[in-house]
Amino acid sequence: MTISAPAAVRDQQSPAASRRLLIGIFALVGIVMATWGARMPAVRDSAHLGSGGLAIVLMAAAVGLVAGLQVGGRVAHRYGSSRLLAVPAVGFGLSLAVLGQCRSLATLSLAAAALGAGHGLLDVGANASAVNCQRAYGRPIMAGLHACYSLGALAGAAVASVSTSLSHGALFAVVGASTALAGAASLPAVRAASHLDAASSDDASAPAAREADKPVNDAAQTASRRVLWLLGALAAACLLCEGAAADWSAIHLRELGGSESVAAAAYAVYSAAMAAGRLCGDRLIARFTPSGVVRAGAAIAAIGLGCGVIADSVPMALIGWAALGVGLSTVVPSLITAAGSGGPRAVGMVATTGYLGLLAGPAAIGALASWSSLPVALLLPVVLAVVVATASRQALEPR
């Protein structure tokens, strides 16, 4: 069989170009989501919403996110994950720009749903493409790509905090338009990249191979589904902890007597620690094993946050949130990598389950805190980190 010249050239390309493209995508998503989250109070006030109205807008974003993850898994499975990079990035940016101009509950909800859908499509596209790119590299790169998301989020939060003189509508318009332009500009690079989509097998031999292996595959698929659900459950546990850090770390520091500036720094400390852990994560995973690094990290997270909660002091609490960030930094990248062996639909399923944990986390902590106290409620992330530490080997090294 002969190979055309363009295909041969693409096959000889280094995966570095695909990786650079994914670095930009991950960072863009972090910037947009941090910009949206940091100016949430201004969004609420501009539409004169109460807590219930804001909850509806956030729920619309969550529904859009889940829908985007589900549709993205199917599209990537059928057409390739690279189809979910450039065009969804354009829609993602435009939806943020439109959201900044909305001044009613109905329009805000629609725009938030569109933003969530764009986020979901990009999440599947970027993570599934990252799995394929990592396979081409032959060494771990997933944690580093997720670090780019964390660094993008830090940059977005910083820009939002220093641009308070701008209205949120103007900020959203600038960030959204820049994101849309970057997405459009990336289209030629996406088309030229040769390591974003999974390599296809020989179509002529595939039917016979599937028929010959059918009894084995049926049993393997049953085991794979169990592992997939376990991966999703661990992702939900990890992201529930992330949601607790995002929404409750500052309140925790305030209840311990910390100043407003110190309390505000709690999530920044957590985020910086997670970014640092992800920047080192690929080297650790290459030297040891994914399950070993995840187990050790989850143990650090559990012990660190547990001590931070029990010690009842501001310095120890900051150390505890930093330990949670660095300890959980490699968990989601490792779970996504493991799910990637099942294709884009598996990535979408694990991501969907994980985001459900992220959405449920703040509410779960709030309910426990109202029933008992916030320190007791914050033991939930500690327990979940212990669960991740004990169950990660079964998920990442299935027998």
mmCIF file of C-alpha atoms in Angstrom:
data_model
loop_
_atom_site.group_PDB
_atom_site.id
_atom_site.type_symbol
_atom_site.label_atom_id
_atom_site.label_comp_id
_atom_site.label_asym_id
_atom_site.label_seq_id
_atom_site.Cartn_x
_atom_site.Cartn_y
_atom_site.Cartn_z
ATOM 1 C CA MET A 1 0.000 0.000 0.000
ATOM 2 C CA THR A 2 1.409 3.432 -0.929
ATOM 3 C CA ILE A 3 1.221 6.503 1.228
ATOM 4 C CA SER A 4 0.618 9.892 -0.277
ATOM 5 C CA ALA A 5 3.326 12.509 0.180
ATOM 6 C CA PRO A 6 1.298 14.813 2.467
ATOM 7 C CA ALA A 7 0.313 11.893 4.722
ATOM 8 C CA ALA A 8 3.894 10.691 4.854
ATOM 9 C CA VAL A 9 5.067 14.156 5.851
ATOM 10 C CA ARG A 10 2.430 14.377 8.577
ATOM 11 C CA ASP A 11 3.401 10.969 9.957
ATOM 12 C CA GLN A 12 7.034 12.123 10.276
ATOM 13 C CA GLN A 13 6.130 15.310 12.136
ATOM 14 C CA SER A 14 7.137 15.696 15.753
ATOM 15 C CA PRO A 15 4.276 15.668 18.258
ATOM 16 C CA ALA A 16 5.746 18.887 19.705
ATOM 17 C CA ALA A 17 3.545 20.994 17.414
ATOM 18 C CA SER A 18 0.422 19.222 18.655
ATOM 19 C CA ARG A 19 1.574 19.694 22.236
ATOM 20 C CA ARG A 20 2.135 23.426 21.765
ATOM 21 C CA LEU A 21 -1.350 23.753 20.338
ATOM 22 C CA LEU A 22 -2.833 21.909 23.322
ATOM 23 C CA ILE A 23 -0.883 24.100 25.750
ATOM 24 C CA GLY A 24 -2.674 27.106 24.279
ATOM 25 C CA ILE A 25 -6.088 25.415 24.423
ATOM 26 C CA PHE A 26 -5.724 24.368 28.068
ATOM 27 C CA ALA A 27 -4.495 27.837 29.059
ATOM 28 C CA LEU A 28 -7.347 29.545 27.192
ATOM 29 C CA VAL A 29 -9.970 27.468 28.985
ATOM 30 C CA GLY A 30 -8.406 28.336 32.340
ATOM 31 C CA ILE A 31 -8.329 32.052 31.532
ATOM 32 C CA VAL A 32 -11.967 32.165 30.435
ATOM 33 C CA MET A 33 -13.320 30.169 33.364
ATOM 34 C CA ALA A 34 -11.346 32.194 35.906
ATOM 35 C CA THR A 35 -12.510 35.462 34.324
ATOM 36 C CA TRP A 36 -16.125 34.305 34.520
ATOM 37 C CA GLY A 37 -15.797 33.110 38.107
ATOM 38 C CA ALA A 38 -13.872 36.117 39.424
ATOM 39 C CA ARG A 39 -16.455 38.631 38.175
ATOM 40 C CA MET A 40 -19.487 36.592 39.234
ATOM 41 C CA PRO A 41 -20.604 39.212 41.807
ATOM 42 C CA ALA A 42 -20.702 41.875 39.076
ATOM 43 C CA VAL A 43 -22.768 39.565 36.850
ATOM 44 C CA ARG A 44 -25.215 39.060 39.713
ATOM 45 C CA ASP A 45 -25.457 42.747 40.579
ATOM 46 C CA SER A 46 -25.889 43.942 36.982
ATOM 47 C CA ALA A 47 -28.997 41.782 36.604
ATOM 48 C CA HIS A 48 -30.237 42.513 40.167
ATOM 49 C CA LEU A 49 -30.278 38.803 40.986
ATOM 50 C CA GLY A 50 -30.610 37.269 44.401
ATOM 51 C CA SER A 51 -29.016 34.050 45.512
ATOM 52 C CA GLY A 52 -31.791 32.035 43.882
ATOM 53 C CA GLY A 53 -31.409 33.796 40.532
ATOM 54 C CA LEU A 54 -27.655 33.330 40.533
ATOM 55 C CA ALA A 55 -28.151 29.656 41.365
ATOM 56 C CA ILE A 56 -30.358 29.319 38.254
ATOM 57 C CA VAL A 57 -27.653 30.878 36.079
ATOM 58 C CA LEU A 58 -25.012 28.559 37.530
ATOM 59 C CA MET A 59 -27.316 25.582 37.040
ATOM 60 C CA ALA A 60 -27.793 26.561 33.391
ATOM 61 C CA ALA A 61 -24.004 26.629 32.978
ATOM 62 C CA ALA A 62 -23.781 23.199 34.600
ATOM 63 C CA VAL A 63 -26.481 21.754 32.311
ATOM 64 C CA GLY A 64 -24.659 23.172 29.295
ATOM 65 C CA LEU A 65 -21.384 21.690 30.539
ATOM 66 C CA VAL A 66 -22.806 18.186 30.946
ATOM 67 C CA ALA A 67 -24.510 18.398 27.542
ATOM 68 C CA GLY A 68 -21.253 19.537 25.939
ATOM 69 C CA LEU A 69 -19.329 16.673 27.530
ATOM 70 C CA GLN A 70 -21.835 14.094 26.306
ATOM 71 C CA VAL A 71 -22.117 15.474 22.775
ATOM 72 C CA GLY A 72 -18.363 15.998 22.636
ATOM 73 C CA GLY A 73 -17.674 12.367 23.441
ATOM 74 C CA ARG A 74 -19.877 11.202 20.574
ATOM 75 C CA VAL A 75 -18.488 13.734 18.079
ATOM 76 C CA ALA A 76 -14.878 12.940 18.970
ATOM 77 C CA HIS A 77 -15.558 9.209 18.763
ATOM 78 C CA ARG A 78 -17.022 9.533 15.273
ATOM 79 C CA TYR A 79 -15.001 12.335 13.694
ATOM 80 C CA GLY A 80 -11.871 12.689 15.825
ATOM 81 C CA SER A 81 -11.079 14.785 18.876
ATOM 82 C CA SER A 82 -9.342 17.503 16.837
ATOM 83 C CA ARG A 83 -12.781 18.584 15.560
ATOM 84 C CA LEU A 84 -13.507 19.824 19.091
ATOM 85 C CA LEU A 85 -10.727 22.384 19.363
ATOM 86 C CA ALA A 86 -10.871 25.374 17.000
ATOM 87 C CA VAL A 87 -14.603 25.793 16.344
ATOM 88 C CA PRO A 88 -15.729 25.203 19.967
ATOM 89 C CA ALA A 89 -13.046 27.674 21.105
ATOM 90 C CA VAL A 90 -14.633 30.326 18.891
ATOM 91 C CA GLY A 91 -18.085 29.603 20.330
ATOM 92 C CA PHE A 92 -16.646 29.495 23.858
ATOM 93 C CA GLY A 93 -15.165 32.967 23.510
ATOM 94 C CA LEU A 94 -18.210 34.482 21.828
ATOM 95 C CA SER A 95 -20.521 33.097 24.517
ATOM 96 C CA LEU A 96 -18.432 34.840 27.220
ATOM 97 C CA ALA A 97 -18.583 38.109 25.282
ATOM 98 C CA VAL A 98 -22.365 37.800 24.899
ATOM 99 C CA LEU A 99 -22.796 36.829 28.546
ATOM 100 C CA GLY A 100 -21.180 40.098 29.601
ATOM 101 C CA GLN A 101 -23.905 42.057 27.813
ATOM 102 C CA CYS A 102 -26.845 40.174 29.360
ATOM 103 C CA ARG A 103 -28.896 41.953 32.015
ATOM 104 C CA SER A 104 -31.823 39.596 32.673
ATOM 105 C CA LEU A 105 -32.174 36.164 34.219
ATOM 106 C CA ALA A 106 -33.401 34.590 30.973
ATOM 107 C CA THR A 107 -30.606 35.930 28.759
ATOM 108 C CA LEU A 108 -27.954 35.238 31.377
ATOM 109 C CA SER A 109 -29.151 31.653 31.703
ATOM 110 C CA LEU A 110 -29.047 31.083 27.941
ATOM 111 C CA ALA A 111 -25.586 32.603 27.612
ATOM 112 C CA ALA A 112 -24.322 30.648 30.625
ATOM 113 C CA ALA A 113 -25.643 27.423 29.100
ATOM 114 C CA ALA A 114 -23.782 28.241 25.866
ATOM 115 C CA LEU A 115 -20.609 28.959 27.837
ATOM 116 C CA GLY A 116 -20.953 25.659 29.674
ATOM 117 C CA ALA A 117 -21.552 23.754 26.435
ATOM 118 C CA GLY A 118 -18.440 25.286 24.876
ATOM 119 C CA HIS A 119 -16.460 24.369 27.972
ATOM 120 C CA GLY A 120 -17.685 20.770 27.779
ATOM 121 C CA LEU A 121 -16.855 20.391 24.082
ATOM 122 C CA LEU A 122 -13.378 21.841 24.596
ATOM 123 C CA ASP A 123 -12.804 19.684 27.669
ATOM 124 C CA VAL A 124 -13.414 16.475 25.739
ATOM 125 C CA GLY A 125 -11.516 17.667 22.676
ATOM 126 C CA ALA A 126 -8.470 18.853 24.604
ATOM 127 C CA ASN A 127 -8.237 15.849 26.929
ATOM 128 C CA ALA A 128 -8.860 13.220 24.243
ATOM 129 C CA SER A 129 -6.332 14.945 21.971
ATOM 130 C CA ALA A 130 -3.874 15.096 24.870
ATOM 131 C CA VAL A 131 -4.178 11.336 25.375
ATOM 132 C CA ASN A 132 -3.329 10.763 21.703
ATOM 133 C CA CYS A 133 -0.481 13.284 21.794
ATOM 134 C CA GLN A 134 0.932 11.663 24.926
ATOM 135 C CA ARG A 135 0.811 8.293 23.196
ATOM 136 C CA ALA A 136 2.832 9.752 20.317
ATOM 137 C CA TYR A 137 5.376 11.188 22.759
ATOM 138 C CA GLY A 138 5.812 7.887 24.539
ATOM 139 C CA ARG A 139 6.095 9.626 27.908
ATOM 140 C CA PRO A 140 3.745 11.464 30.280
ATOM 141 C CA ILE A 141 2.727 15.008 29.291
ATOM 142 C CA MET A 142 -0.851 15.140 30.627
ATOM 143 C CA ALA A 143 -0.055 16.672 34.021
ATOM 144 C CA GLY A 144 1.922 19.453 32.350
ATOM 145 C CA LEU A 145 -0.999 20.255 30.063
ATOM 146 C CA HIS A 146 -3.346 20.439 33.045
ATOM 147 C CA ALA A 147 -0.778 22.708 34.705
ATOM 148 C CA CYS A 148 -1.300 25.081 31.782
ATOM 149 C CA TYR A 149 -4.995 25.181 32.671
ATOM 150 C CA SER A 150 -4.097 26.007 36.287
ATOM 151 C CA LEU A 151 -1.649 28.714 35.209
ATOM 152 C CA GLY A 152 -4.235 30.114 32.801
ATOM 153 C CA ALA A 153 -6.755 30.241 35.633
ATOM 154 C CA LEU A 154 -4.277 32.084 37.841
ATOM 155 C CA ALA A 155 -3.605 34.553 35.028
ATOM 156 C CA GLY A 156 -7.318 35.050 34.397
ATOM 157 C CA ALA A 157 -8.007 35.633 38.073
ATOM 158 C CA ALA A 158 -5.125 38.108 38.269
ATOM 159 C CA VAL A 159 -6.359 40.040 35.228
ATOM 160 C CA ALA A 160 -9.883 40.131 36.638
ATOM 161 C CA SER A 161 -8.643 41.408 39.994
ATOM 162 C CA VAL A 162 -6.500 44.232 38.565
ATOM 163 C CA SER A 163 -9.118 45.344 36.048
ATOM 164 C CA THR A 164 -11.914 46.150 38.458
ATOM 165 C CA SER A 165 -12.105 49.653 36.976
ATOM 166 C CA LEU A 166 -13.504 48.022 33.834
ATOM 167 C CA SER A 167 -17.074 46.825 33.798
ATOM 168 C CA HIS A 168 -17.462 43.083 33.663
ATOM 169 C CA GLY A 169 -19.129 43.503 30.269
ATOM 170 C CA ALA A 170 -16.047 45.195 28.844
ATOM 171 C CA LEU A 171 -13.711 42.622 30.381
ATOM 172 C CA PHE A 172 -15.807 39.705 29.112
ATOM 173 C CA ALA A 173 -15.906 41.284 25.650
ATOM 174 C CA VAL A 174 -12.124 41.652 25.503
ATOM 175 C CA VAL A 175 -11.345 38.177 26.856
ATOM 176 C CA GLY A 176 -14.121 36.546 24.844
ATOM 177 C CA ALA A 177 -13.172 38.202 21.567
ATOM 178 C CA SER A 178 -9.495 37.343 22.116
ATOM 179 C CA THR A 179 -10.435 33.720 22.776
ATOM 180 C CA ALA A 180 -12.618 33.560 19.667
ATOM 181 C CA LEU A 181 -9.850 35.071 17.522
ATOM 182 C CA ALA A 182 -7.304 32.645 18.962
ATOM 183 C CA GLY A 183 -9.642 29.739 18.192
ATOM 184 C CA ALA A 184 -10.115 30.886 14.608
ATOM 185 C CA ALA A 185 -6.374 31.442 14.180
ATOM 186 C CA SER A 186 -5.651 27.911 15.454
ATOM 187 C CA LEU A 187 -7.717 26.215 12.732
ATOM 188 C CA PRO A 188 -4.814 25.817 10.252
ATOM 189 C CA ALA A 189 -2.597 24.425 13.022
ATOM 190 C CA VAL A 190 -5.308 21.985 14.094
ATOM 191 C CA ARG A 191 -5.696 20.746 10.539
ATOM 192 C CA ALA A 192 -1.937 20.367 10.108
ATOM 193 C CA ALA A 193 -1.357 18.597 13.430
ATOM 194 C CA SER A 194 -0.861 14.862 13.055
ATOM 195 C CA HIS A 195 -0.991 13.644 16.660
ATOM 196 C CA LEU A 196 -4.339 14.921 17.946
ATOM 197 C CA ASP A 197 -6.496 12.047 16.705
ATOM 198 C CA ALA A 198 -6.100 8.354 17.402
ATOM 199 C CA ALA A 199 -4.437 6.335 14.674
ATOM 200 C CA SER A 200 -6.992 4.225 12.815
ATOM 201 C CA SER A 201 -6.546 0.515 12.411
ATOM 202 C CA ASP A 202 -6.592 -1.394 9.153
ATOM 203 C CA ASP A 203 -10.211 -1.319 8.040
ATOM 204 C CA ALA A 204 -9.957 -4.530 6.012
ATOM 205 C CA SER A 205 -8.837 -6.701 8.878
ATOM 206 C CA ALA A 206 -10.912 -5.058 11.619
ATOM 207 C CA PRO A 207 -14.228 -6.910 11.052
ATOM 208 C CA ALA A 208 -12.592 -10.338 11.068
ATOM 209 C CA ALA A 209 -10.573 -9.477 14.148
ATOM 210 C CA ARG A 210 -13.644 -8.231 15.972
ATOM 211 C CA GLU A 211 -15.562 -11.400 15.137
ATOM 212 C CA ALA A 212 -12.731 -13.697 16.189
ATOM 213 C CA ASP A 213 -12.257 -11.879 19.502
ATOM 214 C CA LYS A 214 -15.937 -11.338 20.313
ATOM 215 C CA PRO A 215 -16.203 -13.675 23.395
ATOM 216 C CA VAL A 216 -13.031 -12.191 24.828
ATOM 217 C CA ASN A 217 -14.091 -8.657 24.060
ATOM 218 C CA ASP A 218 -17.471 -9.114 25.771
ATOM 219 C CA ALA A 219 -15.769 -10.101 28.996
ATOM 220 C CA ALA A 220 -13.186 -7.369 28.607
ATOM 221 C CA GLN A 221 -15.867 -4.748 28.010
ATOM 222 C CA THR A 222 -17.643 -5.712 31.232
ATOM 223 C CA ALA A 223 -14.415 -5.301 33.180
ATOM 224 C CA SER A 224 -13.650 -2.061 31.343
ATOM 225 C CA ARG A 225 -17.023 -0.595 32.261
ATOM 226 C CA ARG A 226 -16.387 -1.323 35.928
ATOM 227 C CA VAL A 227 -12.979 0.335 35.752
ATOM 228 C CA LEU A 228 -14.509 3.281 33.897
ATOM 229 C CA TRP A 229 -17.098 3.830 36.605
ATOM 230 C CA LEU A 230 -14.355 3.631 39.227
ATOM 231 C CA LEU A 231 -12.308 6.220 37.325
ATOM 232 C CA GLY A 232 -15.365 8.460 37.200
ATOM 233 C CA ALA A 233 -16.054 8.025 40.905
ATOM 234 C CA LEU A 234 -12.468 8.926 41.803
ATOM 235 C CA ALA A 235 -12.629 11.951 39.482
ATOM 236 C CA ALA A 236 -15.826 13.053 41.253
ATOM 237 C CA ALA A 237 -14.122 12.638 44.638
ATOM 238 C CA CYS A 238 -11.109 14.671 43.523
ATOM 239 C CA LEU A 239 -13.148 17.445 41.945
ATOM 240 C CA LEU A 240 -15.442 17.608 44.983
ATOM 241 C CA CYS A 241 -12.289 18.428 46.956
ATOM 242 C CA GLU A 242 -11.406 21.089 44.356
ATOM 243 C CA GLY A 243 -14.876 22.586 44.667
ATOM 244 C CA ALA A 244 -14.491 22.689 48.442
ATOM 245 C CA ALA A 245 -11.206 24.574 48.056
ATOM 246 C CA ALA A 246 -12.698 27.056 45.600
ATOM 247 C CA ASP A 247 -15.751 27.933 47.673
ATOM 248 C CA TRP A 248 -14.827 27.251 51.288
ATOM 249 C CA SER A 249 -11.081 27.809 51.785
ATOM 250 C CA ALA A 250 -11.466 31.592 52.203
ATOM 251 C CA ILE A 251 -14.408 31.162 54.588
ATOM 252 C CA HIS A 252 -12.377 28.638 56.575
ATOM 253 C CA LEU A 253 -9.543 31.166 57.012
ATOM 254 C CA ARG A 254 -11.973 33.919 58.020
ATOM 255 C CA GLU A 255 -13.555 31.722 60.690
ATOM 256 C CA LEU A 256 -10.069 31.100 62.076
ATOM 257 C CA GLY A 257 -9.581 34.861 62.457
ATOM 258 C CA GLY A 258 -7.604 35.560 59.306
ATOM 259 C CA SER A 259 -7.886 38.932 57.627
ATOM 260 C CA GLU A 260 -9.753 39.374 54.362
ATOM 261 C CA SER A 261 -6.495 39.480 52.397
ATOM 262 C CA VAL A 262 -5.205 36.315 54.050
ATOM 263 C CA ALA A 263 -8.524 34.579 53.480
ATOM 264 C CA ALA A 264 -8.499 35.605 49.828
ATOM 265 C CA ALA A 265 -4.989 34.175 49.510
ATOM 266 C CA ALA A 266 -6.139 30.714 50.607
ATOM 267 C CA TYR A 267 -7.441 29.657 47.195
ATOM 268 C CA ALA A 268 -4.469 31.294 45.473
ATOM 269 C CA VAL A 269 -2.134 29.211 47.649
ATOM 270 C CA TYR A 270 -4.120 26.086 46.808
ATOM 271 C CA SER A 271 -4.101 26.872 43.069
ATOM 272 C CA ALA A 272 -0.403 27.705 42.989
ATOM 273 C CA ALA A 273 0.416 24.468 44.798
ATOM 274 C CA MET A 274 -1.679 22.480 42.323
ATOM 275 C CA ALA A 275 0.012 24.174 39.359
ATOM 276 C CA ALA A 276 3.452 23.443 40.835
ATOM 277 C CA GLY A 277 2.519 19.817 41.438
ATOM 278 C CA ARG A 278 1.312 19.418 37.871
ATOM 279 C CA LEU A 279 4.476 20.978 36.464
ATOM 280 C CA CYS A 280 6.480 18.287 38.289
ATOM 281 C CA GLY A 281 3.890 15.542 37.847
ATOM 282 C CA ASP A 282 4.963 14.207 34.451
ATOM 283 C CA ARG A 283 8.523 13.607 35.616
ATOM 284 C CA LEU A 284 7.329 11.876 38.774
ATOM 285 C CA ILE A 285 4.929 9.664 36.825
ATOM 286 C CA ALA A 286 7.661 8.761 34.315
ATOM 287 C CA ARG A 287 10.052 7.856 37.124
ATOM 288 C CA PHE A 288 7.589 5.946 39.254
ATOM 289 C CA THR A 289 4.065 4.906 38.185
ATOM 290 C CA PRO A 290 0.772 6.819 37.826
ATOM 291 C CA SER A 291 -0.871 4.855 40.624
ATOM 292 C CA GLY A 292 2.143 5.270 42.907
ATOM 293 C CA VAL A 293 2.264 9.036 42.395
ATOM 294 C CA VAL A 294 -1.514 9.367 42.828
ATOM 295 C CA ARG A 295 -1.503 7.273 46.014
ATOM 296 C CA ALA A 296 1.340 9.272 47.547
ATOM 297 C CA GLY A 297 -0.201 12.578 46.509
ATOM 298 C CA ALA A 298 -3.643 11.712 47.844
ATOM 299 C CA ALA A 299 -2.053 10.660 51.150
ATOM 300 C CA ILE A 300 -0.250 14.033 51.345
ATOM 301 C CA ALA A 301 -3.557 15.786 50.623
ATOM 302 C CA ALA A 302 -5.416 13.872 53.342
ATOM 303 C CA ILE A 303 -2.742 14.311 55.999
ATOM 304 C CA GLY A 304 -2.058 17.950 55.141
ATOM 305 C CA LEU A 305 -5.652 19.158 55.052
ATOM 306 C CA GLY A 306 -6.547 16.998 58.057
ATOM 307 C CA CYS A 307 -3.820 18.643 60.114
ATOM 308 C CA GLY A 308 -4.811 22.057 58.786
ATOM 309 C CA VAL A 309 -8.407 21.571 59.914
ATOM 310 C CA ILE A 310 -7.614 20.030 63.290
ATOM 311 C CA ALA A 311 -4.825 22.480 64.225
ATOM 312 C CA ASP A 312 -7.275 25.401 64.233
ATOM 313 C CA SER A 313 -4.672 28.015 63.220
ATOM 314 C CA VAL A 314 -4.314 30.246 60.167
ATOM 315 C CA PRO A 315 -0.758 29.180 59.193
ATOM 316 C CA MET A 316 -1.582 25.482 59.464
ATOM 317 C CA ALA A 317 -4.788 26.004 57.503
ATOM 318 C CA LEU A 318 -2.828 27.636 54.659
ATOM 319 C CA ILE A 319 -0.371 24.750 54.709
ATOM 320 C CA GLY A 320 -3.291 22.320 54.675
ATOM 321 C CA TRP A 321 -4.889 23.879 51.586
ATOM 322 C CA ALA A 322 -1.498 23.953 49.864
ATOM 323 C CA ALA A 323 -1.043 20.257 50.680
ATOM 324 C CA LEU A 324 -4.464 19.500 49.217
ATOM 325 C CA GLY A 325 -3.529 21.307 46.005
ATOM 326 C CA VAL A 326 -0.149 19.673 45.483
ATOM 327 C CA GLY A 327 -1.407 16.278 46.630
ATOM 328 C CA LEU A 328 -4.336 16.134 44.210
ATOM 329 C CA SER A 329 -2.467 17.757 41.322
ATOM 330 C CA THR A 330 -1.799 14.539 39.390
ATOM 331 C CA VAL A 331 -5.056 12.737 40.131
ATOM 332 C CA VAL A 332 -7.337 14.047 37.363
ATOM 333 C CA PRO A 333 -4.614 13.966 34.656
ATOM 334 C CA SER A 334 -3.863 10.345 35.551
ATOM 335 C CA LEU A 335 -7.541 9.379 35.567
ATOM 336 C CA ILE A 336 -8.117 11.042 32.176
ATOM 337 C CA THR A 337 -5.075 9.252 30.757
ATOM 338 C CA ALA A 338 -6.406 5.915 31.984
ATOM 339 C CA ALA A 339 -9.853 6.642 30.556
ATOM 340 C CA GLY A 340 -8.288 7.632 27.238
ATOM 341 C CA SER A 341 -7.536 4.000 26.419
ATOM 342 C CA GLY A 342 -11.300 3.575 25.992
ATOM 343 C CA GLY A 343 -11.583 6.452 23.500
ATOM 344 C CA PRO A 344 -13.187 9.904 23.599
ATOM 345 C CA ARG A 345 -16.532 8.625 24.903
ATOM 346 C CA ALA A 346 -14.762 7.188 27.942
ATOM 347 C CA VAL A 347 -12.988 10.519 28.469
ATOM 348 C CA GLY A 348 -16.339 12.316 28.255
ATOM 349 C CA MET A 349 -17.965 9.920 30.710
ATOM 350 C CA VAL A 350 -15.198 10.276 33.314
ATOM 351 C CA ALA A 351 -15.171 14.055 32.868
ATOM 352 C CA THR A 352 -18.964 14.232 33.245
ATOM 353 C CA THR A 353 -18.911 12.204 36.459
ATOM 354 C CA GLY A 354 -16.028 14.270 37.763
ATOM 355 C CA TYR A 355 -17.759 17.585 37.116
ATOM 356 C CA LEU A 356 -20.837 16.323 38.932
ATOM 357 C CA GLY A 357 -18.605 16.004 41.973
ATOM 358 C CA LEU A 358 -17.274 19.521 41.408
ATOM 359 C CA LEU A 359 -20.812 20.891 41.247
ATOM 360 C CA ALA A 360 -21.997 18.926 44.277
ATOM 361 C CA GLY A 361 -18.960 19.675 46.449
ATOM 362 C CA PRO A 362 -19.754 23.198 47.692
ATOM 363 C CA ALA A 363 -23.362 22.274 48.450
ATOM 364 C CA ALA A 364 -22.311 19.116 50.295
ATOM 365 C CA ILE A 365 -19.825 21.049 52.431
ATOM 366 C CA GLY A 366 -22.462 23.696 53.153
ATOM 367 C CA ALA A 367 -25.030 21.113 54.213
ATOM 368 C CA LEU A 368 -22.562 19.377 56.526
ATOM 369 C CA ALA A 369 -21.445 22.713 57.969
ATOM 370 C CA SER A 370 -25.023 23.735 58.763
ATOM 371 C CA TRP A 371 -25.630 20.366 60.402
ATOM 372 C CA SER A 372 -22.432 20.423 62.461
ATOM 373 C CA SER A 373 -19.626 22.948 61.863
ATOM 374 C CA LEU A 374 -17.328 23.973 59.023
ATOM 375 C CA PRO A 375 -14.233 22.187 60.432
ATOM 376 C CA VAL A 376 -16.232 18.968 60.658
ATOM 377 C CA ALA A 377 -17.578 19.477 57.134
ATOM 378 C CA LEU A 378 -14.059 20.010 55.803
ATOM 379 C CA LEU A 379 -13.164 16.521 56.955
ATOM 380 C CA LEU A 380 -15.177 15.290 53.943
ATOM 381 C CA PRO A 381 -12.378 16.207 51.493
ATOM 382 C CA VAL A 382 -9.947 14.498 53.860
ATOM 383 C CA VAL A 383 -11.991 11.299 53.759
ATOM 384 C CA LEU A 384 -12.329 11.488 49.970
ATOM 385 C CA ALA A 385 -8.569 11.935 49.594
ATOM 386 C CA VAL A 386 -8.117 8.761 51.633
ATOM 387 C CA VAL A 387 -10.571 6.990 49.290
ATOM 388 C CA VAL A 388 -8.576 8.149 46.260
ATOM 389 C CA ALA A 389 -5.363 6.915 47.854
ATOM 390 C CA THR A 390 -6.777 3.470 48.600
ATOM 391 C CA ALA A 391 -8.729 2.890 45.368
ATOM 392 C CA SER A 392 -6.423 4.472 42.796
ATOM 393 C CA ARG A 393 -4.322 1.364 42.262
ATOM 394 C CA GLN A 394 -7.358 -0.695 41.316
ATOM 395 C CA ALA A 395 -8.465 2.027 38.885
ATOM 396 C CA LEU A 396 -5.093 2.789 37.315
ATOM 397 C CA GLU A 397 -3.675 -0.737 37.323
ATOM 398 C CA PRO A 398 -6.691 -2.966 36.563
ATOM 399 C CA ARG A 399 -5.910 -6.687 36.522
#
